[in-house]
Structure formats: C-alpha cells, structure tokens
C-alpha cells in the first residue's frame, strides 16, 4: 500500500481535489436503469468498460445525443441530480475533512450545474469549495482523486508535485506516477500517517 507520508513532505491540512462522477457519484448506475426504462433496453452496469460507453451501448450515435437525453432523464431534472453515491464515499470524505480540505473538482455540461449543487447539498458532501471546470489542472491541490484517463494524464503533467490517484474503474488504465486506489478505505489509508 502506498502511503502519503512516504512520498510527501506535506502536513495537514492538505487540499484534496476530489472528482464526482465515477468517484463519489455512481454515474453508470444512474443513467443505465433510466435508459432501460425509457427505451426498453436491458443494459447492465457491468457492460460499461470505456469512457464513451453510452455511444457504444445505446442507440445514440453521439455523446451529444446522449447528453440531450440526459438533460431531463432524472425525473425531469438532469441525470446528475438523481445519482447515488458510491458506498463509503461521503462518509470517508467527512472523516478526511477533520484534518484536510475537500475540494470538489468536476466537469459537467452546462445543464447540470444547478443539479450538481443540489446533489452536493442533498448528500451533504463536506466541501466548501466546488469547481465545475473543463480543465481540472486549473485547480491546484496537494492530492487528486480522479477516474478519467485524460484528466489523470493532465494532472500528473501539470502538477508534478501533487499526489495523483486513479480510482480504478473498468473504463480507465494505470498511469506512470499515479497511485491506484481500488476502494475508499485505501484512499483514506494514505492519510493514516503524517510525515515527521
């Protein structure tokens, strides 16, 4: 297990840049049942093994078409309003905020901005700093937790002094210099020891 204290000379409080979809919120378990209901399909979450899976798995021929549907697929709101949190995600963030600053760093379509803030409030995500940006490298943090390959590469390149962590999912791959995290308990364990 990788330990933050072994590789960092930083002390608390650290800025923890946390992605939402695919990390805190279960995007695929949100859109797939609604798609199945709307279109009589039988997709399963296990079929998602790539970043733009909605185009490959559904009748949509582009992500633009998918996003047009997703804008109201959440019971009249966007799909982002009705996602469930991954198990242990919010509880872990609450514990981490006792010593560190949780910074939400996420990318959303314009139609989902208000729904994202409503989701964060409803689930009482412990963050007073939220950045909804296309380029996540514009938000400086000490540690990042992310699931998108392109963001992992960019964060590692632009912030070489930061600890970049990949939340291991079927749609991403290992990257040099990036720490793999398979569950929330592993991420929390990074902070168990403080540097001398």
mmCIF file of C-alpha atoms in Angstrom:
data_model
loop_
_atom_site.group_PDB
_atom_site.id
_atom_site.type_symbol
_atom_site.label_atom_id
_atom_site.label_comp_id
_atom_site.label_asym_id
_atom_site.label_seq_id
_atom_site.Cartn_x
_atom_site.Cartn_y
_atom_site.Cartn_z
ATOM 1 C CA UNK A 1 0.000 0.000 0.000
ATOM 2 C CA UNK A 2 1.264 3.431 -0.921
ATOM 3 C CA UNK A 3 1.446 5.859 1.977
ATOM 4 C CA UNK A 4 1.284 9.610 1.606
ATOM 5 C CA UNK A 5 3.842 10.084 4.361
ATOM 6 C CA UNK A 6 6.370 8.002 2.456
ATOM 7 C CA UNK A 7 6.338 10.244 -0.602
ATOM 8 C CA UNK A 8 5.205 13.687 0.540
ATOM 9 C CA UNK A 9 6.687 16.280 2.825
ATOM 10 C CA UNK A 10 3.352 17.990 3.302
ATOM 11 C CA UNK A 11 1.485 18.280 6.564
ATOM 12 C CA UNK A 12 -2.201 18.755 7.257
ATOM 13 C CA UNK A 13 -4.292 20.351 6.120
ATOM 14 C CA UNK A 14 -3.922 19.125 2.562
ATOM 15 C CA UNK A 15 -6.110 20.189 -0.344
ATOM 16 C CA UNK A 16 -7.801 17.034 -1.643
ATOM 17 C CA UNK A 17 -9.106 17.501 -5.202
ATOM 18 C CA UNK A 18 -11.982 15.032 -5.472
ATOM 19 C CA UNK A 19 -13.816 14.228 -8.705
ATOM 20 C CA UNK A 20 -17.540 13.443 -8.509
ATOM 21 C CA UNK A 21 -18.802 11.165 -11.302
ATOM 22 C CA UNK A 22 -17.174 7.750 -11.202
ATOM 23 C CA UNK A 23 -15.547 8.579 -7.854
ATOM 24 C CA UNK A 24 -18.167 9.866 -5.406
ATOM 25 C CA UNK A 25 -21.331 9.557 -7.529
ATOM 26 C CA UNK A 26 -22.168 6.374 -9.438
ATOM 27 C CA UNK A 27 -22.922 7.804 -12.875
ATOM 28 C CA UNK A 28 -23.389 4.494 -14.686
ATOM 29 C CA UNK A 29 -25.745 3.040 -12.086
ATOM 30 C CA UNK A 30 -27.736 6.240 -12.519
ATOM 31 C CA UNK A 31 -28.178 6.520 -16.266
ATOM 32 C CA UNK A 32 -28.426 2.825 -17.180
ATOM 33 C CA UNK A 33 -31.689 1.952 -15.338
ATOM 34 C CA UNK A 34 -33.319 5.121 -16.665
ATOM 35 C CA UNK A 35 -32.190 4.363 -20.196
ATOM 36 C CA UNK A 36 -33.533 0.816 -19.885
ATOM 37 C CA UNK A 37 -36.882 2.141 -18.676
ATOM 38 C CA UNK A 38 -37.156 4.851 -21.344
ATOM 39 C CA UNK A 39 -36.118 2.679 -24.278
ATOM 40 C CA UNK A 40 -36.970 -0.899 -23.255
ATOM 41 C CA UNK A 41 -33.320 -1.932 -23.114
ATOM 42 C CA UNK A 42 -31.578 -4.425 -20.822
ATOM 43 C CA UNK A 43 -28.166 -2.838 -20.287
ATOM 44 C CA UNK A 44 -26.160 -3.593 -17.165
ATOM 45 C CA UNK A 45 -23.553 -1.523 -15.348
ATOM 46 C CA UNK A 46 -21.007 -4.309 -15.935
ATOM 47 C CA UNK A 47 -21.106 -3.582 -19.682
ATOM 48 C CA UNK A 48 -19.501 -0.163 -19.199
ATOM 49 C CA UNK A 49 -15.825 -0.655 -19.959
ATOM 50 C CA UNK A 50 -14.915 2.535 -21.802
ATOM 51 C CA UNK A 51 -15.141 6.286 -21.360
ATOM 52 C CA UNK A 52 -17.793 6.929 -24.043
ATOM 53 C CA UNK A 53 -19.725 3.709 -23.420
ATOM 54 C CA UNK A 54 -23.147 5.343 -23.938
ATOM 55 C CA UNK A 55 -22.462 5.649 -27.668
ATOM 56 C CA UNK A 56 -21.314 2.042 -27.964
ATOM 57 C CA UNK A 57 -24.022 0.550 -25.757
ATOM 58 C CA UNK A 58 -27.093 2.592 -26.676
ATOM 59 C CA UNK A 59 -28.959 3.700 -29.776
ATOM 60 C CA UNK A 60 -27.374 7.163 -29.509
ATOM 61 C CA UNK A 61 -24.921 7.851 -32.316
ATOM 62 C CA UNK A 62 -23.025 10.588 -30.464
ATOM 63 C CA UNK A 63 -22.383 11.777 -26.945
ATOM 64 C CA UNK A 64 -24.247 14.974 -27.883
ATOM 65 C CA UNK A 65 -27.407 12.911 -28.409
ATOM 66 C CA UNK A 66 -26.823 11.103 -25.134
ATOM 67 C CA UNK A 67 -26.410 14.413 -23.261
ATOM 68 C CA UNK A 68 -29.614 15.813 -24.781
ATOM 69 C CA UNK A 69 -31.488 12.847 -23.321
ATOM 70 C CA UNK A 70 -29.578 13.025 -20.010
ATOM 71 C CA UNK A 71 -30.525 16.687 -19.543
ATOM 72 C CA UNK A 72 -34.036 15.660 -18.399
ATOM 73 C CA UNK A 73 -33.609 11.932 -17.679
ATOM 74 C CA UNK A 74 -33.503 12.469 -13.921
ATOM 75 C CA UNK A 75 -37.228 12.647 -13.337
ATOM 76 C CA UNK A 76 -37.387 15.977 -15.142
ATOM 77 C CA UNK A 77 -34.013 17.141 -13.849
ATOM 78 C CA UNK A 78 -30.701 16.115 -15.329
ATOM 79 C CA UNK A 79 -29.342 12.634 -14.702
ATOM 80 C CA UNK A 80 -26.755 14.209 -12.385
ATOM 81 C CA UNK A 81 -29.482 15.132 -9.898
ATOM 82 C CA UNK A 82 -30.528 11.533 -9.191
ATOM 83 C CA UNK A 83 -27.229 9.656 -8.895
ATOM 84 C CA UNK A 84 -26.482 7.541 -5.846
ATOM 85 C CA UNK A 85 -23.195 7.976 -4.005
ATOM 86 C CA UNK A 86 -20.754 5.077 -4.073
ATOM 87 C CA UNK A 87 -20.645 3.173 -0.768
ATOM 88 C CA UNK A 88 -18.334 4.789 1.811
ATOM 89 C CA UNK A 89 -17.549 7.787 -0.400
ATOM 90 C CA UNK A 90 -19.254 10.561 1.550
ATOM 91 C CA UNK A 91 -18.535 9.007 4.939
ATOM 92 C CA UNK A 92 -14.832 8.838 4.084
ATOM 93 C CA UNK A 93 -14.790 12.445 2.908
ATOM 94 C CA UNK A 94 -16.435 13.516 6.156
ATOM 95 C CA UNK A 95 -13.697 11.820 8.155
ATOM 96 C CA UNK A 96 -10.976 13.342 5.977
ATOM 97 C CA UNK A 97 -12.354 16.866 6.470
ATOM 98 C CA UNK A 98 -11.391 16.644 10.135
ATOM 99 C CA UNK A 99 -7.779 17.277 9.054
ATOM 100 C CA UNK A 100 -7.910 18.196 5.370
ATOM 101 C CA UNK A 101 -9.799 20.400 2.934
ATOM 102 C CA UNK A 102 -12.044 18.560 0.447
ATOM 103 C CA UNK A 103 -12.125 20.419 -2.860
ATOM 104 C CA UNK A 104 -14.653 19.151 -5.397
ATOM 105 C CA UNK A 105 -13.207 19.310 -8.923
ATOM 106 C CA UNK A 106 -15.679 18.130 -11.539
ATOM 107 C CA UNK A 107 -16.695 18.656 -15.140
ATOM 108 C CA UNK A 108 -20.368 18.975 -16.045
ATOM 109 C CA UNK A 109 -22.468 20.034 -19.011
ATOM 110 C CA UNK A 110 -23.990 23.492 -18.530
ATOM 111 C CA UNK A 111 -27.435 21.978 -17.986
ATOM 112 C CA UNK A 112 -26.193 20.058 -14.939
ATOM 113 C CA UNK A 113 -24.553 22.830 -12.925
ATOM 114 C CA UNK A 114 -27.536 23.623 -10.684
ATOM 115 C CA UNK A 115 -28.385 19.935 -10.303
ATOM 116 C CA UNK A 116 -24.812 19.274 -9.206
ATOM 117 C CA UNK A 117 -25.004 21.878 -6.448
ATOM 118 C CA UNK A 118 -28.385 20.460 -5.382
ATOM 119 C CA UNK A 119 -26.901 16.924 -5.318
ATOM 120 C CA UNK A 120 -23.961 18.056 -3.196
ATOM 121 C CA UNK A 121 -26.324 19.744 -0.749
ATOM 122 C CA UNK A 122 -28.761 16.829 -0.586
ATOM 123 C CA UNK A 123 -25.990 14.346 0.155
ATOM 124 C CA UNK A 124 -24.247 16.773 2.488
ATOM 125 C CA UNK A 125 -20.915 16.373 0.735
ATOM 126 C CA UNK A 126 -18.404 18.005 3.097
ATOM 127 C CA UNK A 127 -16.863 20.639 0.871
ATOM 128 C CA UNK A 128 -16.974 24.405 0.965
ATOM 129 C CA UNK A 129 -15.037 24.652 -2.289
ATOM 130 C CA UNK A 130 -16.535 23.413 -5.558
ATOM 131 C CA UNK A 131 -15.022 23.876 -9.001
ATOM 132 C CA UNK A 132 -17.024 22.932 -12.096
ATOM 133 C CA UNK A 133 -14.405 23.262 -14.816
ATOM 134 C CA UNK A 134 -13.457 21.735 -18.152
ATOM 135 C CA UNK A 135 -9.736 21.849 -17.318
ATOM 136 C CA UNK A 136 -9.142 20.318 -13.897
ATOM 137 C CA UNK A 137 -5.486 21.350 -13.916
ATOM 138 C CA UNK A 138 -6.625 24.919 -13.210
ATOM 139 C CA UNK A 139 -7.467 23.883 -9.628
ATOM 140 C CA UNK A 140 -4.345 23.462 -7.518
ATOM 141 C CA UNK A 141 -4.460 20.672 -4.929
ATOM 142 C CA UNK A 142 -1.980 18.549 -2.997
ATOM 143 C CA UNK A 143 -3.788 15.289 -3.775
ATOM 144 C CA UNK A 144 -6.195 14.421 -6.604
ATOM 145 C CA UNK A 145 -8.632 11.508 -6.833
ATOM 146 C CA UNK A 146 -9.881 11.015 -10.391
ATOM 147 C CA UNK A 147 -11.193 8.295 -12.718
ATOM 148 C CA UNK A 148 -10.774 9.743 -16.234
ATOM 149 C CA UNK A 149 -7.593 8.784 -18.068
ATOM 150 C CA UNK A 150 -7.238 12.144 -19.824
ATOM 151 C CA UNK A 151 -7.553 14.026 -16.526
ATOM 152 C CA UNK A 152 -5.092 11.723 -14.776
ATOM 153 C CA UNK A 153 -2.516 12.358 -17.505
ATOM 154 C CA UNK A 154 -3.067 16.119 -17.455
ATOM 155 C CA UNK A 155 -2.991 16.410 -13.658
ATOM 156 C CA UNK A 156 0.230 14.400 -13.446
ATOM 157 C CA UNK A 157 1.881 16.547 -16.140
ATOM 158 C CA UNK A 158 0.761 19.952 -14.848
ATOM 159 C CA UNK A 159 1.067 19.228 -11.106
ATOM 160 C CA UNK A 160 4.167 17.004 -10.746
ATOM 161 C CA UNK A 161 4.402 17.832 -7.039
ATOM 162 C CA UNK A 162 0.887 16.597 -6.321
ATOM 163 C CA UNK A 163 -0.091 13.044 -5.484
ATOM 164 C CA UNK A 164 -2.437 11.934 -8.267
ATOM 165 C CA UNK A 165 -4.630 8.909 -7.532
ATOM 166 C CA UNK A 166 -6.652 6.867 -10.004
ATOM 167 C CA UNK A 167 -9.893 5.413 -8.699
ATOM 168 C CA UNK A 168 -9.636 2.081 -10.505
ATOM 169 C CA UNK A 169 -12.659 1.544 -12.737
ATOM 170 C CA UNK A 170 -13.248 -0.671 -15.809
ATOM 171 C CA UNK A 171 -13.044 2.410 -18.054
ATOM 172 C CA UNK A 172 -9.549 3.557 -17.042
ATOM 173 C CA UNK A 173 -5.991 2.240 -17.018
ATOM 174 C CA UNK A 174 -2.817 2.501 -14.951
ATOM 175 C CA UNK A 175 -0.565 5.530 -15.458
ATOM 176 C CA UNK A 176 3.088 6.058 -14.536
ATOM 177 C CA UNK A 177 3.435 8.126 -11.407
ATOM 178 C CA UNK A 178 -0.238 7.725 -10.465
ATOM 179 C CA UNK A 179 -1.328 5.772 -7.376
ATOM 180 C CA UNK A 180 -4.087 3.202 -7.915
ATOM 181 C CA UNK A 181 -6.970 3.241 -5.434
ATOM 182 C CA UNK A 182 -9.500 0.393 -5.590
ATOM 183 C CA UNK A 183 -11.754 1.394 -2.683
ATOM 184 C CA UNK A 184 -12.371 4.353 -0.418
ATOM 185 C CA UNK A 185 -10.640 2.688 2.527
ATOM 186 C CA UNK A 186 -7.401 2.619 0.504
ATOM 187 C CA UNK A 187 -7.650 6.329 -0.202
ATOM 188 C CA UNK A 188 -8.261 7.094 3.466
ATOM 189 C CA UNK A 189 -5.283 4.907 4.440
ATOM 190 C CA UNK A 190 -2.975 7.262 2.535
ATOM 191 C CA UNK A 191 -3.524 9.792 5.315
ATOM 192 C CA UNK A 192 -3.086 7.466 8.288
ATOM 193 C CA UNK A 193 0.455 8.625 8.992
ATOM 194 C CA UNK A 194 1.761 12.162 8.940
ATOM 195 C CA UNK A 195 5.284 12.982 7.782
ATOM 196 C CA UNK A 196 7.846 13.612 10.541
#
